Structure formats: C-alpha cells, structure tokens
XYZ file of C-alpha atoms in Angstrom:
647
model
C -22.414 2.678 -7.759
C -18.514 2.455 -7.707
C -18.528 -1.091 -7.092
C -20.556 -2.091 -9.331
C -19.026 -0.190 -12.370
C -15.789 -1.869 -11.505
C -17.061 -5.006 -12.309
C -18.046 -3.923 -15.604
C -14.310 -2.871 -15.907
C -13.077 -6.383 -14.711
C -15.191 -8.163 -17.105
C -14.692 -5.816 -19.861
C -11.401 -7.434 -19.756
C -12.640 -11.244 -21.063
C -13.557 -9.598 -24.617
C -11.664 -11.311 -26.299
C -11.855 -11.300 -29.922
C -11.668 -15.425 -31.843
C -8.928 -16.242 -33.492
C -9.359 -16.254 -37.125
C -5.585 -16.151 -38.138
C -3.946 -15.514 -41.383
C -6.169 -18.061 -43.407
C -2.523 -19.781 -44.278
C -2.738 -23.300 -45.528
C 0.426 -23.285 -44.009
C 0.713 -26.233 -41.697
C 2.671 -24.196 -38.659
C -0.068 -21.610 -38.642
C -2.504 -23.636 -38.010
C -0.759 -26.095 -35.422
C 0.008 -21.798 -33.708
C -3.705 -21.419 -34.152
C -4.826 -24.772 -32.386
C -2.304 -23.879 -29.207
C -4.031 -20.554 -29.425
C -7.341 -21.941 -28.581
C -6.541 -25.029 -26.156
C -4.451 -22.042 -24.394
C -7.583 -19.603 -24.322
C -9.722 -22.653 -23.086
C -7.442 -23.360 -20.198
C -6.975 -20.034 -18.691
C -9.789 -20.358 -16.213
C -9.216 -24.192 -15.699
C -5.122 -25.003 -15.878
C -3.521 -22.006 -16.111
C 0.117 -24.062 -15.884
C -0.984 -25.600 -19.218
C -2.564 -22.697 -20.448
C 1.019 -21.008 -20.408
C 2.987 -23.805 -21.620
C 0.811 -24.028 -24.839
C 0.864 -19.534 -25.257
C 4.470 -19.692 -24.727
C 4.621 -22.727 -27.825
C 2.756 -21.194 -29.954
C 4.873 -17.644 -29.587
C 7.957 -19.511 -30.010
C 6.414 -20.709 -33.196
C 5.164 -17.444 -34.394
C 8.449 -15.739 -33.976
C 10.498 -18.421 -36.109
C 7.359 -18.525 -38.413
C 6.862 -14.806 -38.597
C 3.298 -15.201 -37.892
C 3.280 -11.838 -36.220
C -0.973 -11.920 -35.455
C -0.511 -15.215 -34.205
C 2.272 -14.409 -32.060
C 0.004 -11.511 -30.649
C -3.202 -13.783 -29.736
C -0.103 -15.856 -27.977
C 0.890 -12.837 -25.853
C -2.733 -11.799 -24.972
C -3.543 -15.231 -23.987
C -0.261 -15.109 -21.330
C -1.644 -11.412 -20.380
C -4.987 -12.939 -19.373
C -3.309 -15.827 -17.091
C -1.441 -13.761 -15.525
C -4.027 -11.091 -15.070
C -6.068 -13.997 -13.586
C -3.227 -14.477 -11.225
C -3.140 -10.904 -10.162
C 0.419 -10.657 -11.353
C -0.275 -7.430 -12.817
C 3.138 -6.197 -14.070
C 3.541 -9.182 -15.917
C -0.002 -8.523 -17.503
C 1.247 -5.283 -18.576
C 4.361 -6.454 -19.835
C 2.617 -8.977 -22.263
C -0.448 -6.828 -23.162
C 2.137 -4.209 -24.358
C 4.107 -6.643 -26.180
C 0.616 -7.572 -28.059
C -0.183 -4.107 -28.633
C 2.934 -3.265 -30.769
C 2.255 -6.482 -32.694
C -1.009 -5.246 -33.625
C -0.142 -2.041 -34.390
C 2.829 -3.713 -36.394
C -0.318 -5.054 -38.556
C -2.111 -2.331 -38.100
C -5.111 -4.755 -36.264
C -7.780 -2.294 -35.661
C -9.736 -4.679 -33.708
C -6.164 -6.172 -31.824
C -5.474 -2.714 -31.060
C -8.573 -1.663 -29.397
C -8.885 -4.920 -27.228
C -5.551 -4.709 -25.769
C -5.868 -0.949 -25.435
C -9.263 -1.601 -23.092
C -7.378 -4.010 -21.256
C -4.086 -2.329 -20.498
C -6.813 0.771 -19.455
C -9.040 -1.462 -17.000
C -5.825 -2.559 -15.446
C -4.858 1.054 -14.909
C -8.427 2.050 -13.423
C -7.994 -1.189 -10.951
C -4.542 0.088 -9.541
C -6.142 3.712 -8.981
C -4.495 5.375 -11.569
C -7.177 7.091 -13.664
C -5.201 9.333 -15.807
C -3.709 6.225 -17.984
C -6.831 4.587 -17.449
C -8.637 7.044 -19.314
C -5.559 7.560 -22.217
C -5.990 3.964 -22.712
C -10.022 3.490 -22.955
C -10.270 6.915 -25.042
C -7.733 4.763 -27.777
C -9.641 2.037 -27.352
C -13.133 3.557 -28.100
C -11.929 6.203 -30.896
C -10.225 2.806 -32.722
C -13.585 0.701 -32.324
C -15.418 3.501 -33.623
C -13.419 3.719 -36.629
C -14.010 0.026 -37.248
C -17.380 -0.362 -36.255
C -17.186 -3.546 -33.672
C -20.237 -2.847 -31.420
C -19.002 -4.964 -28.695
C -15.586 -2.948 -28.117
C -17.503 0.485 -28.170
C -19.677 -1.030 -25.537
C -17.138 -2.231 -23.089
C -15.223 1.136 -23.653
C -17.521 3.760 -23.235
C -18.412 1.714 -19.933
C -14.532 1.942 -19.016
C -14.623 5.545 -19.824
C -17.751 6.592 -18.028
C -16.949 5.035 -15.107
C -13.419 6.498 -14.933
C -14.953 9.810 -15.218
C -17.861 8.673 -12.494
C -14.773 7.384 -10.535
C -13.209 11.408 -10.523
C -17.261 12.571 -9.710
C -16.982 14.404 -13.426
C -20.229 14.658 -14.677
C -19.512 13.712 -18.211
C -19.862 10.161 -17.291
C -22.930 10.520 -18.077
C -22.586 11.448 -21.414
C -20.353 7.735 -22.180
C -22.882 5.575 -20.349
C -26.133 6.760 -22.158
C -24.026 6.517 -25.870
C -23.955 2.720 -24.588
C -27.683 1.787 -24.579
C -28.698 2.260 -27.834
C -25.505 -0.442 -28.475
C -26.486 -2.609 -25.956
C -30.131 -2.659 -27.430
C -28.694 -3.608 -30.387
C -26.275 -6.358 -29.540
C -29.164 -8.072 -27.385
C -26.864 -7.700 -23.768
C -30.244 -7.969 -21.508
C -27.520 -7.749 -18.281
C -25.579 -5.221 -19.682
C -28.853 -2.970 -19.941
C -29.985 -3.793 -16.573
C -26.590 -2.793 -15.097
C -25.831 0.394 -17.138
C -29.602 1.846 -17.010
C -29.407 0.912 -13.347
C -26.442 3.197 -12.972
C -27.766 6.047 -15.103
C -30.274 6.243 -12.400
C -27.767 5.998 -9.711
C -25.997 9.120 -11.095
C -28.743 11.182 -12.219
C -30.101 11.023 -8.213
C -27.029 12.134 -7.060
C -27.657 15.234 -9.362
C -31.227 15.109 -7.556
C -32.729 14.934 -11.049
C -35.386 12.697 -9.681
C -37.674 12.308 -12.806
C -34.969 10.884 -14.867
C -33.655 9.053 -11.794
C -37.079 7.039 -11.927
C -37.241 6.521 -15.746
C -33.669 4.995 -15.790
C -34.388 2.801 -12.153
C -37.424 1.753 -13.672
C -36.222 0.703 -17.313
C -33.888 -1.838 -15.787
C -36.610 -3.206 -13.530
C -38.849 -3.924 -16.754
C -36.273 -5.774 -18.154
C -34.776 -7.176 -15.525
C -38.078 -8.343 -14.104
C -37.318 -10.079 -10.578
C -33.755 -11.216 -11.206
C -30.601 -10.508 -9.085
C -29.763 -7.264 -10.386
C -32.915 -5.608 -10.165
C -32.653 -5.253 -6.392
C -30.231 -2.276 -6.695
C -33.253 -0.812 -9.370
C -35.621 -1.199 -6.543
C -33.490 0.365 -3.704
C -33.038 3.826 -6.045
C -36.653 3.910 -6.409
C -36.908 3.930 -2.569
C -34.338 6.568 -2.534
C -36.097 8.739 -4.566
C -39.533 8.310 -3.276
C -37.842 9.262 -0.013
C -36.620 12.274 -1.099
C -40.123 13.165 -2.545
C -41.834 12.045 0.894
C -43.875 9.476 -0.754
C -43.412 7.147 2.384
C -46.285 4.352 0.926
C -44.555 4.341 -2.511
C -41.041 4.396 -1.053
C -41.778 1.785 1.441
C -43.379 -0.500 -1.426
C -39.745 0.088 -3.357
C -37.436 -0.813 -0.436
C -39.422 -3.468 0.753
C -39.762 -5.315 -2.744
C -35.499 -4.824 -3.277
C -35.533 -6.695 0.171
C -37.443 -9.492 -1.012
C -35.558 -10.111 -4.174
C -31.675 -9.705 -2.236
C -33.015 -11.880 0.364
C -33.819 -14.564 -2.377
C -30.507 -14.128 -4.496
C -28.580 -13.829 -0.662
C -27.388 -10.090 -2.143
C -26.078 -9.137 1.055
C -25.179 -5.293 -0.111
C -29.062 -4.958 -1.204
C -30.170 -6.425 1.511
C -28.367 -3.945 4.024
C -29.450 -0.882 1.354
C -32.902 -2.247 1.535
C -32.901 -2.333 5.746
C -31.330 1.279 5.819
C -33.730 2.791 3.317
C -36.465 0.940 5.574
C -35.097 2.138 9.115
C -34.794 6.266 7.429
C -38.514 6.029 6.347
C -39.556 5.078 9.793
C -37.154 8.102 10.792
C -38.807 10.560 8.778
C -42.233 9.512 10.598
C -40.384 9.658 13.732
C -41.122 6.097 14.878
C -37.583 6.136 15.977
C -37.691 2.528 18.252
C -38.994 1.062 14.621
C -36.329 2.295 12.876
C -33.578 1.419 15.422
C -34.813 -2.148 15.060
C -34.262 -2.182 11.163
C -30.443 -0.620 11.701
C -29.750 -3.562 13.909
C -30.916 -5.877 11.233
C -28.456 -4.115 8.679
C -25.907 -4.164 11.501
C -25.506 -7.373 12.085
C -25.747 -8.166 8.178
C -22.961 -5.427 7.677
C -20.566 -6.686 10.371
C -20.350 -10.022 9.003
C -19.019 -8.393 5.442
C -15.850 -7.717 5.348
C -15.714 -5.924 2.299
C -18.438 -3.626 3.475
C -17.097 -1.510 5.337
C -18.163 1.675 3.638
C -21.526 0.720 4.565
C -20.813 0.069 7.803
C -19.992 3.998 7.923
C -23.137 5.345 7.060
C -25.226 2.737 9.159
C -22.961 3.619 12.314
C -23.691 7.516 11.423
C -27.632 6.564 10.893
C -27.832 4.919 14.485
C -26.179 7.490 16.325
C -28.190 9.517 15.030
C -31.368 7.853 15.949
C -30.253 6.808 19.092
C -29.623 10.509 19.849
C -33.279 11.356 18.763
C -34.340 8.629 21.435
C -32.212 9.830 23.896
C -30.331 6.744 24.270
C -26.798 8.938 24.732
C -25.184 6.058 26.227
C -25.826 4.044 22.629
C -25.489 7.275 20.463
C -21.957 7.247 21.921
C -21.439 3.617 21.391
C -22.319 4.365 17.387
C -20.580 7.888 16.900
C -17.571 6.422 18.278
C -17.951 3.102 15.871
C -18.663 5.677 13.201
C -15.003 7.098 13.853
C -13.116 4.118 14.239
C -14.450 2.868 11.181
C -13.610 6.016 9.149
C -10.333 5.970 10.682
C -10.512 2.414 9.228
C -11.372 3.380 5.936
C -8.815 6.263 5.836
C -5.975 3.331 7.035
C -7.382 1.118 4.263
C -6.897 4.042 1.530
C -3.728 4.988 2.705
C -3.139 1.115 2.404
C -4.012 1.520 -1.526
C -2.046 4.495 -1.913
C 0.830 2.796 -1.028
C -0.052 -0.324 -2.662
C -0.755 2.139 -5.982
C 3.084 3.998 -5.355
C 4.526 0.406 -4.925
C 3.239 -0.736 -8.056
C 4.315 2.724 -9.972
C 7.181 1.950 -8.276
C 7.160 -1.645 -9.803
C 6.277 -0.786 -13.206
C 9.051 2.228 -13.566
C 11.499 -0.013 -12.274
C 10.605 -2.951 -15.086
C 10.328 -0.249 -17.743
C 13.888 0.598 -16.742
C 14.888 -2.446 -17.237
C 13.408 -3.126 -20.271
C 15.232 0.261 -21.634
C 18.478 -0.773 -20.735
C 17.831 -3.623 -21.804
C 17.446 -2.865 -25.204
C 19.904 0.035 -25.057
C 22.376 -2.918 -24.535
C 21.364 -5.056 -27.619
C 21.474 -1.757 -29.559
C 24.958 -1.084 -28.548
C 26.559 -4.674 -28.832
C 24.487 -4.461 -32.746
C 26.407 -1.081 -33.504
C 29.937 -2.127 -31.752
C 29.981 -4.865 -34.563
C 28.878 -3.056 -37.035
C 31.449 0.010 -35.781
C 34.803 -1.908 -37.231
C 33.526 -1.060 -40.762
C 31.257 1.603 -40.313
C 34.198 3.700 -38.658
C 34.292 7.028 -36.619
C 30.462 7.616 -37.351
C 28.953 4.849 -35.865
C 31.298 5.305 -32.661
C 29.721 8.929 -32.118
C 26.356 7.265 -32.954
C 26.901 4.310 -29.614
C 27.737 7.506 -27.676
C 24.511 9.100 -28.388
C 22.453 6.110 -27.573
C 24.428 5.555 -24.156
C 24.097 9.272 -23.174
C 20.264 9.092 -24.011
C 20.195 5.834 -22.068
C 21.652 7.577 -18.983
C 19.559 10.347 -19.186
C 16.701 8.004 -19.012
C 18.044 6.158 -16.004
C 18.453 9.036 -14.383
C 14.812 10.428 -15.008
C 13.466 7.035 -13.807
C 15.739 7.068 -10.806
C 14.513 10.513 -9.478
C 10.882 9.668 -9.953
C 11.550 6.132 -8.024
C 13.386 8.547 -5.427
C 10.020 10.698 -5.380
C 7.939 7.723 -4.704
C 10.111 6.105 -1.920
C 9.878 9.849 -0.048
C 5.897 9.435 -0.039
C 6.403 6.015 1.147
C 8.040 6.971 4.100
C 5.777 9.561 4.668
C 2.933 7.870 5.109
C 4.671 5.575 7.745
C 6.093 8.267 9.606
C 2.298 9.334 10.266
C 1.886 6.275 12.235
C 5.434 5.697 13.840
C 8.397 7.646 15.089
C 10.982 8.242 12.348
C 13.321 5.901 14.119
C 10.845 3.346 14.782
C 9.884 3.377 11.272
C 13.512 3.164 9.769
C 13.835 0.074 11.829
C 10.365 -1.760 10.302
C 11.518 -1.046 6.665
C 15.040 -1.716 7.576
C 14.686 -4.782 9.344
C 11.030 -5.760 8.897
C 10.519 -5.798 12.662
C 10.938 -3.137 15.549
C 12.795 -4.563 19.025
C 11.270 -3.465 22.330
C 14.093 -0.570 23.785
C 14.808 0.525 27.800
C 15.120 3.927 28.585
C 16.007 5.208 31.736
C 14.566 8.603 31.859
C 11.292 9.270 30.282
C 9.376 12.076 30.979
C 5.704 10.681 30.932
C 2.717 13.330 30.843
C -1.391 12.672 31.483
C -4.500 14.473 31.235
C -8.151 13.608 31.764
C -11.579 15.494 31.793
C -13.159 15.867 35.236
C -16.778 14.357 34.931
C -16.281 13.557 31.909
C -18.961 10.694 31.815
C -21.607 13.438 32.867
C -20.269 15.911 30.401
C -20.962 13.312 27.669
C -24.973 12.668 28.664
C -25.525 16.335 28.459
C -23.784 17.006 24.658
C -25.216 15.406 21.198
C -22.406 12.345 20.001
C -21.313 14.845 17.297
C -20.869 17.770 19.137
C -19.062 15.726 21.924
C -16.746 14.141 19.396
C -16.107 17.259 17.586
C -14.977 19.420 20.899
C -12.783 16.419 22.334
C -11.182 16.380 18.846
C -10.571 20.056 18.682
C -8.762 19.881 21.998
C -6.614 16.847 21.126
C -5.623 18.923 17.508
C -4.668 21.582 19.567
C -2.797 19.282 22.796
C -0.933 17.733 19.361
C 0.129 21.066 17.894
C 1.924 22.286 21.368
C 3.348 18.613 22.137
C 5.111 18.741 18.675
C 5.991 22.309 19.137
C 8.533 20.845 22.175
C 9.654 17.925 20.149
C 7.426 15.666 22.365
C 5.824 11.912 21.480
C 2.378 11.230 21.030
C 1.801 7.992 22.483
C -2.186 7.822 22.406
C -5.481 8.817 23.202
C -7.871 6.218 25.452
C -11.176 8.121 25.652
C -11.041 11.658 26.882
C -7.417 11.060 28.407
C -3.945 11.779 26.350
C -0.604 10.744 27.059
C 2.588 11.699 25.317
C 6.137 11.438 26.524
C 9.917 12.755 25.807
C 13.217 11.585 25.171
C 12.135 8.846 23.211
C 12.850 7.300 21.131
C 15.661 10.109 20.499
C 17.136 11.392 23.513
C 16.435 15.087 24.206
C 18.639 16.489 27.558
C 15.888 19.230 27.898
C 12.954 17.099 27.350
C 11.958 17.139 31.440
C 11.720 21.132 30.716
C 9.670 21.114 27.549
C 7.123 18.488 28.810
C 6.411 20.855 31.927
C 6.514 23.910 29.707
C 3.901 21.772 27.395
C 1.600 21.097 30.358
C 1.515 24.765 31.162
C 0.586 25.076 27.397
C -2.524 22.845 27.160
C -3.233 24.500 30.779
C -3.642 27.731 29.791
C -5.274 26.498 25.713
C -8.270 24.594 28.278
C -8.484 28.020 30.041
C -8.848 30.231 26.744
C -11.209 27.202 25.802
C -13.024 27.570 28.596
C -13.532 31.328 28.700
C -14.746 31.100 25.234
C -17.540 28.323 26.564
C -18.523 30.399 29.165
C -19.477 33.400 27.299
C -21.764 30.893 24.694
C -23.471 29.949 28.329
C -22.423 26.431 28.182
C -19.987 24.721 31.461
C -16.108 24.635 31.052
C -14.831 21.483 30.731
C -12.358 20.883 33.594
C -8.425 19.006 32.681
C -6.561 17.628 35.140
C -2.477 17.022 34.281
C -0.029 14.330 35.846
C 3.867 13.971 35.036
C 6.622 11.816 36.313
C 10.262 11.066 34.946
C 11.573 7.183 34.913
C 12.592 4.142 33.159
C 10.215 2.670 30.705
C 10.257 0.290 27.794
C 8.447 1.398 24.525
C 7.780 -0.637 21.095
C 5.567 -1.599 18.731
C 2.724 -3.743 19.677
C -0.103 -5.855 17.128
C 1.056 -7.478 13.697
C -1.314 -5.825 11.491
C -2.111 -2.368 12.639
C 1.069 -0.868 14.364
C 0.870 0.807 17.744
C 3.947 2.404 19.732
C 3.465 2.449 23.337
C 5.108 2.576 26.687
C 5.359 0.285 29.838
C 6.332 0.554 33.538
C 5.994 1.604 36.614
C 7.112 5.180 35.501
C 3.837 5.178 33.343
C 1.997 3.962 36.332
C 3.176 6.880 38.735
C 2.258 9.396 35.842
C -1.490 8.472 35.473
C -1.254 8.516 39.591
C -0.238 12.441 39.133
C -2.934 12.840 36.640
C -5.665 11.088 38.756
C -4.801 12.970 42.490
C -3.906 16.008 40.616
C -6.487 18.720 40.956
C -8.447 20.374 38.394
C -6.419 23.230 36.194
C -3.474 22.142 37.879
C -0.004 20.872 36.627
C 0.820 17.860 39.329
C 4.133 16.095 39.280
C 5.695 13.696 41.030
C 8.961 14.630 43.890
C 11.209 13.272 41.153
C 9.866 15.774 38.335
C 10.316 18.645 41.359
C 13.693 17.837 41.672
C 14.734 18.007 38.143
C 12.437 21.445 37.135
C 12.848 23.269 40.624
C 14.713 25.860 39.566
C 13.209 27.055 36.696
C 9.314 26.499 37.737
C 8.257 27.757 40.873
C 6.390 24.978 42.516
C 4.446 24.298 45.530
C 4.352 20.900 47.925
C 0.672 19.632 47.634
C 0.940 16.291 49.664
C 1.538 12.823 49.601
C -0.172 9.771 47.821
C 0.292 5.976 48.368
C 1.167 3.934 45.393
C 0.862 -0.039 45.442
C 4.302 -1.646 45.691
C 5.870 1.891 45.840
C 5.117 3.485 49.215
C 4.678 7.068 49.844
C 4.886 9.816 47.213
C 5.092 13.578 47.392
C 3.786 15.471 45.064
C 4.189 19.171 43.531
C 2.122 21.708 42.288
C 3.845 23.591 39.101
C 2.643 27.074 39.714
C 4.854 29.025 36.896
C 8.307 29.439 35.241
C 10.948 31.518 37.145
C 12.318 34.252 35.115
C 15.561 34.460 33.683
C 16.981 36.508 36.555
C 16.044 33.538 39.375
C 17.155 30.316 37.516
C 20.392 28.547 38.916
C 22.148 25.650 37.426
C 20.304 22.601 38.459
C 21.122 20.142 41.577
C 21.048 16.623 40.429
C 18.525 14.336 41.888
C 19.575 11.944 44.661
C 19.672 8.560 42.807
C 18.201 6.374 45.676
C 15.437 8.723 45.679
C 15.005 8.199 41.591
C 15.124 4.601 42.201
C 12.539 4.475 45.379
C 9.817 6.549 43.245
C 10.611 4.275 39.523
C-alpha cells in the first residue's frame, strides 16, 4: 500500500500546468515563452540544455518584468533538478516560483508549486510540512476549480495521513473518485479504488474491502495493475475461509504479475497461495510455494520488507512440520533481516536529519544573505536619512543574529542525534575517529581483559524449544548480560550464536577493568542462576552457561566498508574462548594470568591445566567469590615472563 501511494506522490509532481503567458504581443515575451517550452520538453531528454534555456528565459523575465514567465522559468529548473535528485536545489527554485505566483496572485501557479514543494517533503520523511503544503495546495484548487490539482492533492494528502496510519485518509482518497470519474483517469481509478480496498481490510471491513478490490478489477480488466486488486480479494476470502474463492483470487493475480513480470505481485500472490494451503494444514504444499516467493524475493533488492514476513511465514511452517533445524534457519533470517530493516531506517533517519540539516543551513544563508543587501541598501541611504535609519540597520542586524543563532542551536540539535545514532553501533572513540577522519586505524593494546560465555548443549536445547520462543529467551539473556557489562563500563564486542564476548580497557583505558570484568562474570553467573530457578519452577530444564576470561595484548578495529563491525584479534582472544570452552558449567574459569592480577580480592581455586596450540601448558582458576573488605591486600604484580609465555 505505502509503495504504491508514493508513486502517486512522485508523479503528482509532473502536473504541470501549459504555459499560456501574458498574451503580450510583445516580442521578448514570447521569445521567454518559446525557451519555456523547448526547456519543459528537454527535462527528461537533455537536462544540460533544458537548464541553459530556463536560466535564459529567467534572465529575460527579470529585465522584462515578465514576473509569470519568470516563474514557469523557475519551475522548469525545479523539475531538472528534482529529476536529478538534487533536492535542496528543487526547493530553493520551487520556493522562488511560489512567491512569484503569489506576487500575481496565480491561483493555479500557487497550488502546483505548493503540491510539489509538499511531495518533496513526504519523500524526505517529513510529513508534518508535507501535509502544510498539500492542505494549501488542495484548499487553493478548490477555490479555483482545476479538477486535476484537487486530484493529485487529495492523493498527496491521503496518503500522508495513510503514511502516519490516521484513518482519515480515507476520507481524502474517496473525495478523489468522483474527480477521477470525471476527468476520464482510467489508471488513476484503478490505483486509488485499489487502495481504498487496501485500507478498508486493514480496518477488517471486508464487505467494502471487496466492493473497492473489485471496482478496480472491472475497470482495469487484466492489465498490470489489477494484480494487486486480485491479491486483496485473496486476502479477504482468506480471512472469511472461503479457501475455493480465495484460491481462484490469488491464483488469477499470479497469472496476470507473471505476464506483466510484477515481481511484488507475484511474491504476494505465492504467499497468499502457501497460507491457504496452511490453513488446510497441507504444510509440505505450502512450504513449496514459500520457496517459490523466496527465491523471487531474494533476488529484489528493494524488497526487503517482504522478505520479513515470508522469513516469519516459513519458520513458522517449518515449525508446524517439525523441521526445527529449518525453522531455525528462517527465524534467524527473519531477525537479521529486521535488524536489516531497522539499519536501513536508521539509515533514512539520518539521511532525513542530514537533509534538515541541509536545508536550515541554505535557509541561513539565504537570510543573511539578504540581511546583507538590506543593510548595504540602508547604509547608503543612512548619509541623508540620518540618526533614524542608523537605529533602523541596528534592528535588522540584531534580528539577523537572533536568527543565526536560532538556526545554529537547531543545527547543534541535529548533529547530537547524529552522533547518537553512531554511537549505537561504535565506541564513542571509534566513532569520533570515522566522522573525524572518515576512516578508523586498527590500535594495539597490551592488556585487554577478554570475557566468554556459551550455552552447554545448546544445539539440543534448540530442537526441543519453538524458533520464537528460543529466540526470545536467548535475547532476554543477552539484554540482561548487556545491562551488567555496561554497568562496569565494559565493551560489547558481539554475539556469534548462543556465545557473547565483551572486553575492557578498550578502547579507553580503565586501571580497574581486570576487576570489573570478573565482578561482571559473577553477575551474569548468578542472573543465569535466578534464570534458572525461575525455569525450574515452570517445569522446563535450566539452561546451563559456561564463562572464560584471560588478560593480554590484542588489536581491535573496525572491519567491512558498508556495515561497521568493531572487533578484536589475538592470541589473548584465543586463550579466552579456551577458558570458556574447558571451563565447567556455572563456573567463572580464568586463565593463571587473570589469577594473578584478581587474587587478592576473589578467592579462587586451582582447577588444572589445559594445552593450547603454539602456547604450551596453561593453568587455570576457578573464581569462587570476592574477599571482603577486611582480607584484600594491595596487589603483587604479575611476573612479566609469565604474561608473555601465556599472550
């Protein structure tokens, strides 16, 4: 539904009204009214040319003071460089034509740039000045009666409001038909009737859901956009459990996306197949028509939304077949991709702040900008105008600065969100360094304290839990591991599977950081215990952690180009997951190292020895629990030879 009402707003934009000019016999108006056109004609073909000729035939106006003419000229650079995606500079003309027309008081100028400047809005996200700017736009076409405005704004306007999941959308998109009728737009029907239907079933008003699906198939007959038609009908029927109907729906939107190679109808058609066979419980059927949809889906970038549900669908149906092994597979595809998707709309959000950003900072400009002229106008004036027009200049320059400084705190504002978005995904100092510098350097540190945990059996543990419930325990457990690492001023490094690893004293060095990370093992010890109690009493098996820590050298950085990782290497990391996998279940192991640096404040106990590749021997230590205050002495420092046998 979104998508498609978005490309209603993107082609509400080519309404462009013809020029008809000032009918001036006036030989520069119409030479400004020929550029007009050739410019108009060229925007899709040379937009180079298409510029040189707007940016004539504004020159022209201006000397000519052919103000409507130097308007059309402005619009016409609005739409190249809308075309381009330049969208500040599409703003920045658009306005420009806007106060022309109002200038002449254009009615029919006004309301085109107004829908413009508001689709532009709704594109970057912001729907607030979106919906200011469509509003204008359909009250002013109202007033003047052009049929083809109040279409293409009450489309803008219900789909902002569909965009925010208001209701009155509705009310917009219906006031549309009876226009459409009447201007003859056969598409436009299909596509607004097909998305009446499309919001009255998410109401579950099924009746009307089927009159509006089916109006745009009767007119749309077997064309290209009748497969979405098709696919609500399916919905519905599914939701009425009238399988023979609904299956008839689906199966004729798959015939017509398969013809017009409408991959998005396709994949709804193959879904809405695969959850009939579902609701029948032919579950090995319906399996085989997710696969289809799959492998459709995968190939689409731009689908990824899709890809979500389907992912959700299969794990589902995999579960039903007991397949755990490929319910897994999907619930775990089903929350990498929504960790995708929520990557991909932070992405926008910060695309959306940059171009607020963008726009404050050229509005700014274009302030001071005429701030200046205004000043150097009334300095002139000022030698004969006297002590009056001197206090006037101050006025204007103290208004001026009070706008800078407004614009400069909500730029300030922005940049803080920025940067705190980023530091979701990377230390604060890694971070600095990527905006600073545009890349991050790998560092050495000597002393790291690295810690591990892992599940015991957790393989088995997985074939006797449902996908979701799996995913959702593991995830509580990791919330709460995150919550006490913080807590200590610890860094998340990642989470592969059911095992976590975090580490201190990087990448900002923390002299107690050997101390916390054994204090946080204890922690998410004794949180698995209370976990596990709390399982236990619900008759279900505890799940069983086992914890590993060392202290060495390591290098850390960011790894990948697109999607930024910070991570740790070495032989110190090595050790670690050594600890984690010989350590014992409900344990704290650590390596002789770690014992030497935490013996006196944790009382510990000598467990054995392990051989590690390229290492030799290591001994290892149980933590049992911290000393109290009373038994703590100043710590012996570790023999260095020994630090530099074990790293």
């Amino acid at each position: 539904m979104v998508v498609k009402i978005k490309l209603i707003m993107l082609l509400a934009i080519l309404f462009t009204s013809p020029v008809l000019g000032q009918t001036n016999a006036d030989t520069d108006t119409g030479k400004i009214n020929t550029l007009i056109d050739s410019s108009k004609a060229l925007i899709a073909k040379d937009s180079a040319q298409a510029i040189s000729l707007a940016l004539e035939a504004s020159e022209l106006s201006a000397k000519t003071g052919y103000l409507k003419g130097e308007a059309l000229a402005l619009k016409n650079l609005g739409m190249v460089y809308f075309t381009r995606g330049r969208y500040l500079e599409t703003l920045g003309f658009w306005n420009q034509s806007l106060q022309l027309f109002e200038q002449l008081n254009d009615a029919n100028g006004m309301s085109n740039m107004l829908n413009n400047i508001g689709a532009i809005y709704f594109n970057q996200g912001a729907d607030a000045k979106a919906l200011e700017y469509s509003l204008k736009s359909l009250q002013l076409a109202e007033k003047i009666g052009d049929t083809l405005r109040m279409i293409s704004a009450l489309i803008n306007v219900g789909s902002i409001y569909y965009n925010k999941k208001d209701p009155v959308a509705l009310d917009y998109l219906l006031k549309a038909i009876p226009l459409v009728e009447q201007h003859g737009d056969v598409e436009a029907f299909v596509v607004i009737t097909g998305d009446i239907g499309e919001i009255y079933f998410d109401n579950k008003d099924d009746d009307r859901a089927i009159n509006y699906f089916q109006r745009s198939i009767n007119v749309a007959g077997e064309k290209f956009s009748s497969a979405f038609s098709y696919n609500g009908m399916g919905k519905v029927y599914l939701r009425k459990v009238m399988i023979p109907e609904a299956f008839r729906q689906h199966n004729k939107a798959l015939e017509i996306a398969v013809k017009f190679d409408d991959k998005l109808q396709e994949i709804r058609s193959l879904r809405g197949i695969a959850n009939l066979y579902m609701l029948q419980d032919k579950v090995p059927l319906a399996i085989s028509y997710y696969n289809k949809a799959r492998v459709i889906a995968e190939e689409m970038e731009d689908l990824k939304v899709e890809l979500q549900d389907l992912y959700k669908e299969m794990a589902s149906a995999y579960s039903k077949n007991q397949d755990y092994p490929n319910a897994f597979l999907y619930k775990s595809k089903y929350a990498e991709i929504k960790d995708t998707l929520y990557n991909i709309e932070s992405k926008k959000k910060l695309n959306q702040l940059q171009f607020d950003f963008e726009l404050s900072k050229k509005e700014s400009e274009i302030v001071l900008k005429e701030a200046s002229i205004k000043s150097e106008r009334q300095a002139r004036m000022g030698m004969t105008a006297g002590l009056a027009f001197i206090v006037i200049i101050a006025f204007v320059i103290y208004r001026n600065y009070l706008q800078k400084a407004k614009i400069n705190k909500v730029l300030d504002k922005q940049k803080v969100q920025i940067e705190n978005l980023l530091l979701n995904i990377l230390p604060k100092e890694v971070a600095f360094e990527l905006q600073t510098n545009g890349q991050s350097k790998p560092r050495h540190f000597e002393e790291v304290s690295i810690l591990f945990t892992d599940f015991k059996g957790f393989t088995s543990i997985a074939d006797k839990m449902t996908p979701g419930d799996l995913v959702e325990e593991l995830n509580e457990c990791f919330m709460a591991f995150d919550e006490i690492i913080e807590s200590y001023d610890l860094e998340k490094i990642k989470t592969i599977g059911d095992a976590y690893m975090c580490a201190g004293n990087i990448p900002t060095p923390d002299p107690d950081h050997v101390y916390k990370i054994v204090k946080a093992a204890l922690q998410i010890q004794e949180y698995i215990e209370n976990h596990n109690a709390s399982r236990i009493e619900k008759g279900k098996l505890p799940w069983e952690i086992r914890i590993g820590l060392h202290v060495g050298p390591i290098v850390a950085g960011v790894v990948g180009k697109k999607k930024y990782a910070y991570d740790i290497w070495g032989s110190s990391v090595n050790i670690a997951s050594r600890m984690e996998s010989n350590g014992t279940p409900g344990k704290v192991n650590i390596s002789s190292y770690a014992y030497q640096l935490v013996k006196d404040k944790f009382h510990c106990s000598h467990r054995g020895k392990i051989y590690a590749k390229n290492i030799g021997e290591l001994d290892m230590y149980y933590v049992e629990y911290e000393k109290p205050p009373g038994e703590i002495q100043e710590a012996i420092p570790a023999f260095k030879d020994e630090k530099h046998l074990q790293n």
